[in-house]
Tab-separated table of C-alpha atoms in Angstrom:
chain	number	residue	atom	x	y	z
A	1	MET	CA	-79.524	-53.533	-40.802
A	2	GLY	CA	-75.970	-53.471	-42.197
A	3	VAL	CA	-74.680	-51.510	-39.221
A	4	LEU	CA	-77.245	-52.650	-36.685
A	5	GLY	CA	-79.868	-50.283	-38.075
A	6	SER	CA	-78.623	-49.252	-41.541
A	7	PRO	CA	-80.759	-50.131	-44.619
A	8	ALA	CA	-79.535	-53.571	-45.626
A	9	THR	CA	-76.674	-56.017	-45.420
A	10	LEU	CA	-74.188	-55.592	-48.209
A	11	ILE	CA	-73.027	-58.410	-50.566
A	12	MET	CA	-69.255	-58.766	-50.873
A	13	GLY	CA	-68.537	-60.968	-53.842
A	14	VAL	CA	-65.483	-63.207	-53.682
A	15	LEU	CA	-62.942	-62.881	-56.515
A	16	ASN	CA	-59.993	-65.167	-56.051
A	17	VAL	CA	-57.244	-64.361	-58.524
A	18	THR	CA	-55.354	-67.474	-57.489
A	19	PRO	CA	-54.529	-70.980	-58.741
A	20	ASP	CA	-55.250	-72.659	-55.407
A	21	SER	CA	-58.190	-71.221	-53.496
A	22	PHE	CA	-60.387	-73.887	-51.950
A	23	SER	CA	-63.545	-73.215	-53.968
A	24	ASP	CA	-62.643	-71.708	-57.329
A	25	GLY	CA	-58.849	-71.689	-57.525
A	26	GLY	CA	-57.581	-71.289	-61.076
A	27	ARG	CA	-60.888	-70.271	-62.633
A	28	PHE	CA	-60.174	-66.534	-62.573
A	29	GLU	CA	-56.416	-66.466	-62.452
A	30	ALA	CA	-56.122	-64.586	-65.766
A	31	THR	CA	-56.852	-60.853	-65.550
A	32	ASP	CA	-59.528	-60.857	-68.233
A	33	ALA	CA	-61.287	-63.819	-66.623
A	34	ALA	CA	-61.191	-62.103	-63.240
A	35	ILE	CA	-62.629	-58.866	-64.548
A	36	SER	CA	-65.396	-60.739	-66.371
A	37	HIS	CA	-66.301	-62.632	-63.218
A	38	ALA	CA	-66.366	-59.382	-61.261
A	39	HIS	CA	-68.874	-58.007	-63.783
A	40	ARG	CA	-70.983	-61.110	-63.218
A	41	LEU	CA	-70.843	-60.706	-59.423
A	42	VAL	CA	-71.990	-57.076	-59.716
A	43	ALA	CA	-74.773	-57.965	-62.139
A	44	LYS	CA	-75.995	-60.616	-59.666
A	45	GLY	CA	-76.115	-58.165	-56.771
A	46	ALA	CA	-72.643	-57.779	-55.313
A	47	ASP	CA	-72.149	-54.311	-53.734
A	48	ILE	CA	-68.389	-54.908	-53.257
A	49	VAL	CA	-65.936	-57.107	-55.090
A	50	ASP	CA	-63.238	-58.588	-52.779
A	51	VAL	CA	-60.089	-59.300	-54.808
A	52	GLY	CA	-57.512	-61.659	-53.350
A	53	GLY	CA	-54.228	-62.913	-54.775
A	54	GLU	CA	-53.214	-65.311	-51.981
A	55	SER	CA	-55.165	-68.373	-50.904
A	56	THR	CA	-55.884	-68.735	-47.178
A	57	ARG	CA	-57.456	-72.197	-47.442
A	58	PRO	CA	-56.347	-74.691	-44.808
A	59	GLY	CA	-52.823	-75.812	-45.523
A	60	ALA	CA	-52.063	-73.140	-48.150
A	61	GLU	CA	-48.479	-71.909	-48.428
A	62	ARG	CA	-47.817	-68.182	-48.688
A	63	VAL	CA	-47.208	-66.596	-52.110
A	64	ALA	CA	-44.331	-64.204	-52.810
A	65	PRO	CA	-45.288	-60.512	-52.321
A	66	ALA	CA	-44.504	-59.552	-55.890
A	67	GLU	CA	-46.614	-62.398	-57.234
A	68	GLU	CA	-49.587	-61.444	-55.055
A	69	LEU	CA	-49.397	-57.822	-56.294
A	70	GLU	CA	-48.996	-58.896	-59.907
A	71	ARG	CA	-52.220	-60.918	-59.622
A	72	VAL	CA	-54.462	-58.348	-57.976
A	73	LEU	CA	-53.249	-54.884	-59.078
A	74	PRO	CA	-54.430	-54.871	-62.711
A	75	VAL	CA	-57.784	-56.309	-61.708
A	76	ILE	CA	-58.334	-53.759	-58.982
A	77	ARG	CA	-57.212	-50.868	-61.164
A	78	ALA	CA	-59.524	-51.861	-64.010
A	79	LEU	CA	-62.586	-52.432	-61.778
A	80	SER	CA	-62.055	-49.180	-59.840
A	81	GLN	CA	-61.851	-47.218	-63.049
A	82	GLU	CA	-65.238	-48.687	-63.979
A	83	GLY	CA	-66.727	-47.495	-60.671
A	84	VAL	CA	-66.890	-50.880	-58.994
A	85	VAL	CA	-66.467	-50.767	-55.220
A	86	VAL	CA	-63.376	-52.955	-54.563
A	87	SER	CA	-61.801	-54.353	-51.498
A	88	VAL	CA	-58.368	-55.976	-51.481
A	89	ASP	CA	-58.016	-59.232	-49.537
A	90	THR	CA	-54.423	-59.157	-48.270
A	91	MET	CA	-52.276	-59.522	-45.148
A	92	ARG	CA	-49.447	-57.409	-46.601
A	93	SER	CA	-49.191	-53.714	-46.037
A	94	THR	CA	-47.281	-53.125	-49.303
A	95	THR	CA	-50.029	-54.857	-51.312
A	96	ALA	CA	-52.697	-52.931	-49.440
A	97	GLN	CA	-50.986	-49.580	-50.018
A	98	ALA	CA	-50.540	-50.217	-53.732
A	99	CYS	CA	-54.121	-51.401	-54.186
A	100	VAL	CA	-55.588	-48.433	-52.339
A	101	ALA	CA	-53.565	-46.170	-54.636
A	102	ALA	CA	-55.104	-48.134	-57.540
A	103	GLY	CA	-58.635	-47.532	-56.275
A	104	ALA	CA	-59.478	-50.128	-53.612
A	105	SER	CA	-61.644	-48.547	-50.892
A	106	ILE	CA	-61.529	-51.359	-48.333
A	107	ILE	CA	-58.634	-53.481	-46.959
A	108	ASN	CA	-59.766	-56.913	-45.940
A	109	ASP	CA	-57.032	-58.405	-43.731
A	110	VAL	CA	-57.611	-61.940	-42.508
A	111	SER	CA	-54.855	-61.521	-39.919
A	112	GLY	CA	-56.250	-58.341	-38.411
A	113	GLY	CA	-52.833	-56.744	-38.707
A	114	LEU	CA	-50.952	-59.556	-36.900
A	115	ALA	CA	-49.202	-60.812	-40.066
A	116	ASP	CA	-47.619	-57.489	-40.943
A	117	PRO	CA	-46.727	-54.927	-38.231
A	118	ASP	CA	-46.796	-52.144	-40.851
A	119	MET	CA	-50.436	-52.700	-41.772
A	120	ALA	CA	-51.924	-50.450	-39.120
A	121	ALA	CA	-49.865	-47.480	-40.206
A	122	VAL	CA	-50.839	-47.988	-43.841
A	123	VAL	CA	-54.507	-48.167	-42.938
A	124	ALA	CA	-54.286	-45.060	-40.811
A	125	ALA	CA	-52.543	-43.113	-43.599
A	126	ALA	CA	-54.989	-44.319	-46.260
A	127	ASP	CA	-58.061	-43.687	-44.066
A	128	VAL	CA	-60.095	-46.413	-45.685
A	129	ASP	CA	-62.346	-49.049	-44.196
A	130	TYR	CA	-60.441	-51.960	-42.698
A	131	VAL	CA	-61.751	-55.420	-41.974
A	132	ALA	CA	-59.905	-56.890	-38.992
A	133	MET	CA	-60.545	-60.629	-38.831
A	134	HIS	CA	-59.925	-62.915	-35.834
A	135	TRP	CA	-56.768	-64.857	-36.579
A	136	ARG	CA	-54.348	-67.007	-34.681
A	137	ALA	CA	-51.999	-68.508	-37.284
A	138	HIS	CA	-51.248	-68.856	-40.940
A	139	SER	CA	-53.085	-71.485	-43.006
A	140	THR	CA	-50.462	-74.184	-42.636
A	141	THR	CA	-51.044	-74.454	-38.874
A	142	MET	CA	-54.338	-72.735	-38.149
A	143	ASP	CA	-56.438	-75.870	-37.626
A	144	SER	CA	-54.238	-76.886	-34.700
A	145	ARG	CA	-55.121	-73.568	-32.988
A	146	ASP	CA	-58.776	-74.497	-32.662
A	147	ARG	CA	-58.579	-74.570	-28.866
A	148	TYR	CA	-61.120	-72.526	-26.867
A	149	ASP	CA	-62.601	-72.676	-23.411
A	150	ASP	CA	-65.188	-70.086	-24.417
A	151	VAL	CA	-64.931	-69.224	-28.115
A	152	VAL	CA	-67.198	-66.169	-28.009
A	153	ARG	CA	-65.343	-64.590	-25.038
A	154	GLU	CA	-61.892	-65.397	-26.472
A	155	VAL	CA	-62.689	-64.092	-29.937
A	156	ARG	CA	-64.200	-60.984	-28.383
A	157	ASP	CA	-61.117	-60.342	-26.292
A	158	GLU	CA	-58.642	-61.043	-29.116
A	159	LEU	CA	-60.542	-58.808	-31.529
A	160	SER	CA	-60.732	-56.085	-28.879
A	161	ALA	CA	-56.913	-56.230	-28.584
A	162	ARG	CA	-56.621	-55.761	-32.356
A	163	VAL	CA	-58.961	-52.715	-32.231
A	164	ASP	CA	-56.852	-51.211	-29.472
A	165	ALA	CA	-53.665	-51.756	-31.453
A	166	LEU	CA	-55.229	-50.267	-34.603
A	167	THR	CA	-56.645	-47.165	-32.954
A	168	SER	CA	-53.354	-46.635	-31.078
A	169	ALA	CA	-51.666	-46.593	-34.523
A	170	GLY	CA	-54.067	-43.914	-35.732
A	171	VAL	CA	-56.774	-45.919	-37.412
A	172	ARG	CA	-60.108	-44.161	-36.890
A	173	ASP	CA	-62.467	-46.347	-34.834
A	174	GLU	CA	-65.349	-45.881	-37.296
A	175	ARG	CA	-63.166	-47.367	-40.110
A	176	ILE	CA	-62.830	-50.737	-38.327
A	177	ILE	CA	-65.063	-53.638	-39.330
A	178	LEU	CA	-64.829	-56.926	-37.416
A	179	ASP	CA	-64.870	-60.461	-38.824
A	180	PRO	CA	-65.005	-63.488	-36.474
A	181	GLY	CA	-62.775	-65.552	-38.797
A	182	LEU	CA	-65.110	-68.424	-39.469
A	183	GLY	CA	-63.030	-71.476	-40.453
A	184	PHE	CA	-59.782	-69.877	-39.352
A	185	SER	CA	-58.527	-71.698	-36.272
A	186	LYS	CA	-62.115	-72.925	-36.005
A	187	VAL	CA	-62.697	-76.268	-37.726
A	188	ALA	CA	-66.342	-77.116	-37.023
A	189	ASP	CA	-68.348	-76.489	-33.856
A	190	SER	CA	-66.331	-73.403	-32.819
A	191	ASN	CA	-68.004	-71.425	-35.647
A	192	TRP	CA	-71.635	-71.679	-34.654
A	193	PRO	CA	-71.486	-69.792	-31.292
A	194	LEU	CA	-69.898	-66.869	-33.090
A	195	LEU	CA	-72.715	-66.704	-35.608
A	196	ALA	CA	-75.345	-67.024	-32.946
A	197	ASN	CA	-73.833	-64.369	-30.681
A	198	MET	CA	-72.687	-61.569	-33.008
A	199	THR	CA	-73.483	-58.739	-30.587
A	200	GLU	CA	-71.441	-60.429	-27.876
A	201	TRP	CA	-68.111	-60.095	-29.711
A	202	SER	CA	-68.704	-57.174	-32.116
A	203	GLY	CA	-68.906	-54.360	-29.570
A	204	GLY	CA	-71.415	-52.565	-31.739
A	205	ARG	CA	-69.047	-52.285	-34.680
A	206	ARG	CA	-69.822	-53.232	-38.234
A	207	VAL	CA	-69.531	-56.968	-38.866
A	208	LEU	CA	-68.493	-58.954	-41.896
A	209	ILE	CA	-69.518	-62.578	-42.059
A	210	GLY	CA	-67.550	-64.905	-44.301
A	211	ALA	CA	-69.175	-68.278	-44.128
A	212	SER	CA	-69.452	-69.058	-47.826
A	213	ARG	CA	-68.882	-72.699	-48.781
A	214	LYS	CA	-66.799	-73.390	-45.724
A	215	ARG	CA	-66.156	-76.784	-44.152
A	216	PHE	CA	-68.287	-76.248	-41.079
A	217	LEU	CA	-71.381	-75.811	-43.276
A	218	GLY	CA	-70.565	-79.028	-45.112
A	219	ALA	CA	-70.412	-80.858	-41.811
A	220	VAL	CA	-74.026	-79.875	-41.116
A	221	VAL	CA	-75.626	-80.480	-44.493
A	222	THR	CA	-73.798	-83.517	-45.845
A	223	ARG	CA	-76.070	-86.481	-46.465
A	224	PRO	CA	-75.358	-90.148	-47.337
A	225	GLY	CA	-74.024	-90.366	-50.907
A	226	MET	CA	-73.279	-86.625	-51.068
A	227	ASP	CA	-69.806	-85.467	-51.949
A	228	ALA	CA	-68.779	-83.652	-48.737
A	229	GLY	CA	-65.669	-82.251	-50.387
A	230	ASP	CA	-67.462	-80.247	-53.066
A	231	PRO	CA	-67.650	-76.608	-51.787
A	232	ALA	CA	-70.384	-75.688	-54.272
A	233	ARG	CA	-72.762	-78.097	-52.530
A	234	ARG	CA	-72.651	-75.768	-49.577
A	235	ASP	CA	-74.267	-72.826	-51.406
A	236	HIS	CA	-77.806	-73.370	-50.012
A	237	ALA	CA	-76.359	-73.524	-46.482
A	238	THR	CA	-74.460	-70.290	-47.247
A	239	THR	CA	-77.650	-68.550	-48.254
A	240	ALA	CA	-79.300	-69.620	-45.025
A	241	VAL	CA	-76.421	-68.055	-43.100
A	242	THR	CA	-76.780	-64.876	-45.170
A	243	ALA	CA	-80.424	-64.560	-44.210
A	244	LEU	CA	-79.694	-65.127	-40.519
A	245	ALA	CA	-76.739	-62.732	-40.590
A	246	ALA	CA	-78.831	-60.073	-42.232
A	247	GLN	CA	-81.557	-60.506	-39.705
A	248	ALA	CA	-78.926	-60.136	-36.919
A	249	GLY	CA	-77.638	-56.919	-38.457
A	250	ALA	CA	-74.441	-57.858	-40.219
A	251	TRP	CA	-72.908	-55.025	-42.248
A	252	ALA	CA	-71.932	-57.394	-45.090
A	253	VAL	CA	-71.570	-61.047	-46.031
A	254	ARG	CA	-68.665	-62.310	-48.132
A	255	VAL	CA	-70.001	-64.899	-50.590
A	256	HIS	CA	-69.318	-66.738	-53.826
A	257	ASP	CA	-72.969	-66.869	-55.025
A	258	ALA	CA	-73.929	-63.158	-55.080
A	259	ARG	CA	-77.428	-63.665	-56.522
A	260	ALA	CA	-78.646	-66.095	-53.892
A	261	SER	CA	-77.348	-63.964	-51.046
A	262	SER	CA	-78.654	-60.778	-52.559
A	263	ASP	CA	-82.131	-62.396	-52.868
A	264	ALA	CA	-81.907	-63.549	-49.204
A	265	VAL	CA	-81.071	-60.023	-48.003
A	266	ARG	CA	-83.972	-58.593	-50.014
A	267	VAL	CA	-86.370	-61.099	-48.446
A	268	VAL	CA	-85.126	-60.324	-44.949
A	269	SER	CA	-85.500	-56.577	-45.622
A	270	ALA	CA	-89.043	-56.997	-46.931
A	271	TRP	CA	-89.948	-59.113	-43.931
A	272	GLN	CA	-88.407	-56.592	-41.490
A	273	ASN	CA	-90.128	-53.657	-43.216
A	274	ALA	CA	-93.494	-55.426	-42.862
A	275	LEU	CA	-92.801	-55.980	-39.170
A	276	ASP	CA	-91.840	-52.324	-38.675
A	277	THR	CA	-94.979	-51.022	-40.384
A	278	THR	CA	-97.335	-53.248	-38.434
A	279	ARG	CA	-95.994	-52.594	-34.909
């Protein structure tokens, strides 16, 4: 189901090598701690480890390019040498280029190439998979850009424009993976139509869903007396999204809790297999 028909949705484990990410900032900032956590993610079912050195939480300021690279490069190099499939979460072409040289096989760009005009050329030359996320603004102002008349149509059209720009720059169409940008310029209700209508905006391309621990899940599951600001309390809701995304054919889900999402994908696969054999 990972590519609307391929065997199963992949698990992309989140590895934030940052001091300020919204869920686990500071926990894996040191290289040794980051590598150890990557090992835990893989042991719990992650197929890909997504390494990021710049927080994109709401309100986050940008980090200097040299600092971002210093955070992620040794981690990516070490994991790649061990045979771990690694993606680099970056908006910068220079960081992407260096990390691909160090062994990263996927570039995960939350700006879809809009933050750095050189990104498309780097992706084309590297010929690696590229996640183009729907994006309207940097973290400091993105919440103010949550203005849609028809969120599914507008995200579809804006992602289609990014695909056109990427392919025009030489990126092979089959390398492009689309991400609707849940939580990015989408504070709460704007996220749900995108999850419920994946085929409407994906154009048949592979889809990455990154809902893990995000605010819009907290808005749904918060109960009286519950700490709505604790991202870890949104893990069960994240697992529910994983199951639904897998059923809908998502290529991968980007999550913090790899084991729960891996289990959810396995259950969906078993269920689907049973349906297929009894039809």
